[in-house]
Amino acid sequence: MSEFREKWPEMRMKHLELVQNAITRMGTNSAGLKGYCMGIVAALIALAGAIEKPRILFLGLPIIVAFAVLDASYLVLERGFRDQYNELRLKPLESEPDFHIEPKESATLADALLSWSVLGFYGAGILIVVAVGVFI
């Protein structure tokens, strides 16, 4: 690969771009999960109100928890890819690229579940479902 030495800076930039694309995909998937989850919860709230059976709302709790775990999984991957990106960007631009794309194992699922973007969002969803279920 040394015959491509003059192209290494360009190749390193492409490597960084590939890792950034993985980070972007994780964020997009996470946002999509939040949208789907709230859509399902809103449908359950509407159904519970229409058939006047608020207990049906409590079916939404395991759904919210499942989406929270999936979202936390994406967050773990995103953090791992961010750590890889930061490690790559600190290397000299002239160093040989290896195009290895794999998230670092820096975050745990428990850490991600307790993050503000997961616990804050899905915790609020759980509180809303419980409050609506109790008060309608």
PDB file of C-alpha atoms in Angstrom:
ATOM      1  CA  MET A   1       0.000   0.000   0.000  1.00  0.00           C
ATOM      2  CA  SER A   2       3.043   2.244   0.256  1.00  0.00           C
ATOM      3  CA  GLU A   3       2.823   2.957  -3.487  1.00  0.00           C
ATOM      4  CA  PHE A   4      -0.258   5.036  -2.648  1.00  0.00           C
ATOM      5  CA  ARG A   5       1.541   7.117  -0.016  1.00  0.00           C
ATOM      6  CA  GLU A   6       0.693  10.421  -1.740  1.00  0.00           C
ATOM      7  CA  LYS A   7      -3.001   9.472  -1.573  1.00  0.00           C
ATOM      8  CA  TRP A   8      -2.973   8.626   2.150  1.00  0.00           C
ATOM      9  CA  PRO A   9      -4.276  12.014   3.330  1.00  0.00           C
ATOM     10  CA  GLU A  10      -7.210  11.761   0.934  1.00  0.00           C
ATOM     11  CA  MET A  11      -7.819   8.147   1.944  1.00  0.00           C
ATOM     12  CA  ARG A  12      -7.703   9.074   5.652  1.00  0.00           C
ATOM     13  CA  MET A  13     -10.293  11.773   5.036  1.00  0.00           C
ATOM     14  CA  LYS A  14     -12.484   9.191   3.292  1.00  0.00           C
ATOM     15  CA  HIS A  15     -12.054   6.850   6.267  1.00  0.00           C
ATOM     16  CA  LEU A  16     -13.207   9.625   8.616  1.00  0.00           C
ATOM     17  CA  GLU A  17     -16.154  10.259   6.304  1.00  0.00           C
ATOM     18  CA  LEU A  18     -17.174   6.593   6.435  1.00  0.00           C
ATOM     19  CA  VAL A  19     -17.107   6.574  10.236  1.00  0.00           C
ATOM     20  CA  GLN A  20     -19.084   9.847  10.307  1.00  0.00           C
ATOM     21  CA  ASN A  21     -21.706   8.240   8.048  1.00  0.00           C
ATOM     22  CA  ALA A  22     -22.078   5.387  10.549  1.00  0.00           C
ATOM     23  CA  ILE A  23     -22.550   7.928  13.360  1.00  0.00           C
ATOM     24  CA  THR A  24     -25.193   9.728  11.314  1.00  0.00           C
ATOM     25  CA  ARG A  25     -27.057   6.465  10.633  1.00  0.00           C
ATOM     26  CA  MET A  26     -27.139   5.628  14.345  1.00  0.00           C
ATOM     27  CA  GLY A  27     -28.585   9.059  15.149  1.00  0.00           C
ATOM     28  CA  THR A  28     -31.167   8.787  12.372  1.00  0.00           C
ATOM     29  CA  ASN A  29     -32.245   5.328  13.527  1.00  0.00           C
ATOM     30  CA  SER A  30     -32.518   6.571  17.103  1.00  0.00           C
ATOM     31  CA  ALA A  31     -34.756   9.456  16.049  1.00  0.00           C
ATOM     32  CA  GLY A  32     -36.875   7.058  14.003  1.00  0.00           C
ATOM     33  CA  LEU A  33     -37.384   4.793  17.017  1.00  0.00           C
ATOM     34  CA  LYS A  34     -38.567   7.733  19.096  1.00  0.00           C
ATOM     35  CA  GLY A  35     -41.071   8.667  16.402  1.00  0.00           C
ATOM     36  CA  TYR A  36     -42.420   5.129  16.066  1.00  0.00           C
ATOM     37  CA  CYS A  37     -42.698   4.711  19.818  1.00  0.00           C
ATOM     38  CA  MET A  38     -44.651   7.904  20.327  1.00  0.00           C
ATOM     39  CA  GLY A  39     -46.872   7.061  17.360  1.00  0.00           C
ATOM     40  CA  ILE A  40     -47.762   3.714  18.925  1.00  0.00           C
ATOM     41  CA  VAL A  41     -48.331   5.307  22.338  1.00  0.00           C
ATOM     42  CA  ALA A  42     -50.538   8.024  20.811  1.00  0.00           C
ATOM     43  CA  ALA A  43     -52.564   5.342  19.011  1.00  0.00           C
ATOM     44  CA  LEU A  44     -53.002   3.448  22.295  1.00  0.00           C
ATOM     45  CA  ILE A  45     -54.129   6.634  24.052  1.00  0.00           C
ATOM     46  CA  ALA A  46     -56.653   7.297  21.278  1.00  0.00           C
ATOM     47  CA  LEU A  47     -57.881   3.694  21.391  1.00  0.00           C
ATOM     48  CA  ALA A  48     -58.204   3.741  25.182  1.00  0.00           C
ATOM     49  CA  GLY A  49     -60.221   6.950  24.997  1.00  0.00           C
ATOM     50  CA  ALA A  50     -62.424   5.677  22.164  1.00  0.00           C
ATOM     51  CA  ILE A  51     -63.334   2.377  23.807  1.00  0.00           C
ATOM     52  CA  GLU A  52     -63.284   3.873  27.310  1.00  0.00           C
ATOM     53  CA  LYS A  53     -60.892   1.267  28.684  1.00  0.00           C
ATOM     54  CA  PRO A  54     -57.909   3.111  30.138  1.00  0.00           C
ATOM     55  CA  ARG A  55     -56.281  -0.119  31.288  1.00  0.00           C
ATOM     56  CA  ILE A  56     -55.354  -0.820  27.666  1.00  0.00           C
ATOM     57  CA  LEU A  57     -52.793   1.966  28.017  1.00  0.00           C
ATOM     58  CA  PHE A  58     -50.678  -0.177  30.272  1.00  0.00           C
ATOM     59  CA  LEU A  59     -49.960  -2.370  27.232  1.00  0.00           C
ATOM     60  CA  GLY A  60     -47.856   0.555  26.097  1.00  0.00           C
ATOM     61  CA  LEU A  61     -45.410   0.251  28.996  1.00  0.00           C
ATOM     62  CA  PRO A  62     -43.522  -2.821  27.711  1.00  0.00           C
ATOM     63  CA  ILE A  63     -43.544  -1.272  24.237  1.00  0.00           C
ATOM     64  CA  ILE A  64     -41.900   1.876  25.590  1.00  0.00           C
ATOM     65  CA  VAL A  65     -39.318  -0.177  27.494  1.00  0.00           C
ATOM     66  CA  ALA A  66     -38.525  -2.245  24.377  1.00  0.00           C
ATOM     67  CA  PHE A  67     -38.050   0.906  22.298  1.00  0.00           C
ATOM     68  CA  ALA A  68     -35.881   2.399  25.060  1.00  0.00           C
ATOM     69  CA  VAL A  69     -33.590  -0.646  25.006  1.00  0.00           C
ATOM     70  CA  LEU A  70     -33.347  -0.502  21.202  1.00  0.00           C
ATOM     71  CA  ASP A  71     -32.629   3.225  21.325  1.00  0.00           C
ATOM     72  CA  ALA A  72     -29.978   2.686  23.998  1.00  0.00           C
ATOM     73  CA  SER A  73     -28.361   0.062  21.761  1.00  0.00           C
ATOM     74  CA  TYR A  74     -28.101   2.612  18.959  1.00  0.00           C
ATOM     75  CA  LEU A  75     -26.673   5.128  21.422  1.00  0.00           C
ATOM     76  CA  VAL A  76     -23.992   2.643  22.545  1.00  0.00           C
ATOM     77  CA  LEU A  77     -23.010   2.094  18.910  1.00  0.00           C
ATOM     78  CA  GLU A  78     -23.053   5.821  18.176  1.00  0.00           C
ATOM     79  CA  ARG A  79     -20.786   6.541  21.147  1.00  0.00           C
ATOM     80  CA  GLY A  80     -18.435   3.766  20.055  1.00  0.00           C
ATOM     81  CA  PHE A  81     -18.233   5.172  16.537  1.00  0.00           C
ATOM     82  CA  ARG A  82     -17.674   8.677  17.933  1.00  0.00           C
ATOM     83  CA  ASP A  83     -14.776   7.358  20.003  1.00  0.00           C
ATOM     84  CA  GLN A  84     -13.322   5.667  16.927  1.00  0.00           C
ATOM     85  CA  TYR A  85     -13.750   8.903  14.955  1.00  0.00           C
ATOM     86  CA  ASN A  86     -11.965  10.905  17.647  1.00  0.00           C
ATOM     87  CA  GLU A  87      -9.133   8.380  17.739  1.00  0.00           C
ATOM     88  CA  LEU A  88      -8.793   8.518  13.943  1.00  0.00           C
ATOM     89  CA  ARG A  89      -8.861  12.296  13.703  1.00  0.00           C
ATOM     90  CA  LEU A  90      -5.978  12.595  16.172  1.00  0.00           C
ATOM     91  CA  LYS A  91      -3.691  10.446  14.022  1.00  0.00           C
ATOM     92  CA  PRO A  92      -1.387  12.272  11.612  1.00  0.00           C
ATOM     93  CA  LEU A  93      -3.060  12.845   8.257  1.00  0.00           C
ATOM     94  CA  GLU A  94      -0.078  11.271   6.512  1.00  0.00           C
ATOM     95  CA  SER A  95      -0.383   7.965   8.406  1.00  0.00           C
ATOM     96  CA  GLU A  96      -1.499   4.903   6.486  1.00  0.00           C
ATOM     97  CA  PRO A  97      -5.294   4.390   6.612  1.00  0.00           C
ATOM     98  CA  ASP A  98      -6.627   0.928   7.437  1.00  0.00           C
ATOM     99  CA  PHE A  99     -10.338   1.577   6.728  1.00  0.00           C
ATOM    100  CA  HIS A 100     -11.282  -0.423   9.810  1.00  0.00           C
ATOM    101  CA  ILE A 101     -14.757   0.622  10.924  1.00  0.00           C
ATOM    102  CA  GLU A 102     -15.839  -0.851  14.233  1.00  0.00           C
ATOM    103  CA  PRO A 103     -17.216   0.941  17.268  1.00  0.00           C
ATOM    104  CA  LYS A 104     -15.010   1.102  20.338  1.00  0.00           C
ATOM    105  CA  GLU A 105     -16.415  -0.630  23.401  1.00  0.00           C
ATOM    106  CA  SER A 106     -16.533   2.483  25.518  1.00  0.00           C
ATOM    107  CA  ALA A 107     -20.154   2.686  26.652  1.00  0.00           C
ATOM    108  CA  THR A 108     -22.454   0.128  28.212  1.00  0.00           C
ATOM    109  CA  LEU A 109     -26.143  -0.431  27.646  1.00  0.00           C
ATOM    110  CA  ALA A 110     -26.824   0.589  31.261  1.00  0.00           C
ATOM    111  CA  ASP A 111     -25.008   3.908  30.736  1.00  0.00           C
ATOM    112  CA  ALA A 112     -27.003   4.524  27.577  1.00  0.00           C
ATOM    113  CA  LEU A 113     -30.316   3.651  29.266  1.00  0.00           C
ATOM    114  CA  LEU A 114     -29.559   6.222  31.965  1.00  0.00           C
ATOM    115  CA  SER A 115     -28.609   8.961  29.488  1.00  0.00           C
ATOM    116  CA  TRP A 116     -30.819  12.013  29.182  1.00  0.00           C
ATOM    117  CA  SER A 117     -31.706  11.177  25.576  1.00  0.00           C
ATOM    118  CA  VAL A 118     -33.080   7.744  26.504  1.00  0.00           C
ATOM    119  CA  LEU A 119     -34.235   7.998  30.115  1.00  0.00           C
ATOM    120  CA  GLY A 120     -35.534  11.528  29.665  1.00  0.00           C
ATOM    121  CA  PHE A 121     -37.542  10.720  26.558  1.00  0.00           C
ATOM    122  CA  TYR A 122     -38.868   7.256  27.375  1.00  0.00           C
ATOM    123  CA  GLY A 123     -39.241   8.044  31.086  1.00  0.00           C
ATOM    124  CA  ALA A 124     -41.494  10.940  30.123  1.00  0.00           C
ATOM    125  CA  GLY A 125     -43.410   8.581  27.838  1.00  0.00           C
ATOM    126  CA  ILE A 126     -43.954   6.146  30.702  1.00  0.00           C
ATOM    127  CA  LEU A 127     -45.118   8.968  32.988  1.00  0.00           C
ATOM    128  CA  ILE A 128     -47.557  10.201  30.346  1.00  0.00           C
ATOM    129  CA  VAL A 129     -49.006   6.725  29.788  1.00  0.00           C
ATOM    130  CA  VAL A 130     -49.421   6.136  33.530  1.00  0.00           C
ATOM    131  CA  ALA A 131     -50.925   9.596  34.106  1.00  0.00           C
ATOM    132  CA  VAL A 132     -53.377   9.278  31.230  1.00  0.00           C
ATOM    133  CA  GLY A 133     -54.237   5.714  32.288  1.00  0.00           C
ATOM    134  CA  VAL A 134     -54.986   6.829  35.839  1.00  0.00           C
ATOM    135  CA  PHE A 135     -56.891  10.006  34.984  1.00  0.00           C
ATOM    136  CA  ILE A 136     -59.160   8.935  32.110  1.00  0.00           C
TER     137      ILE A 136
END
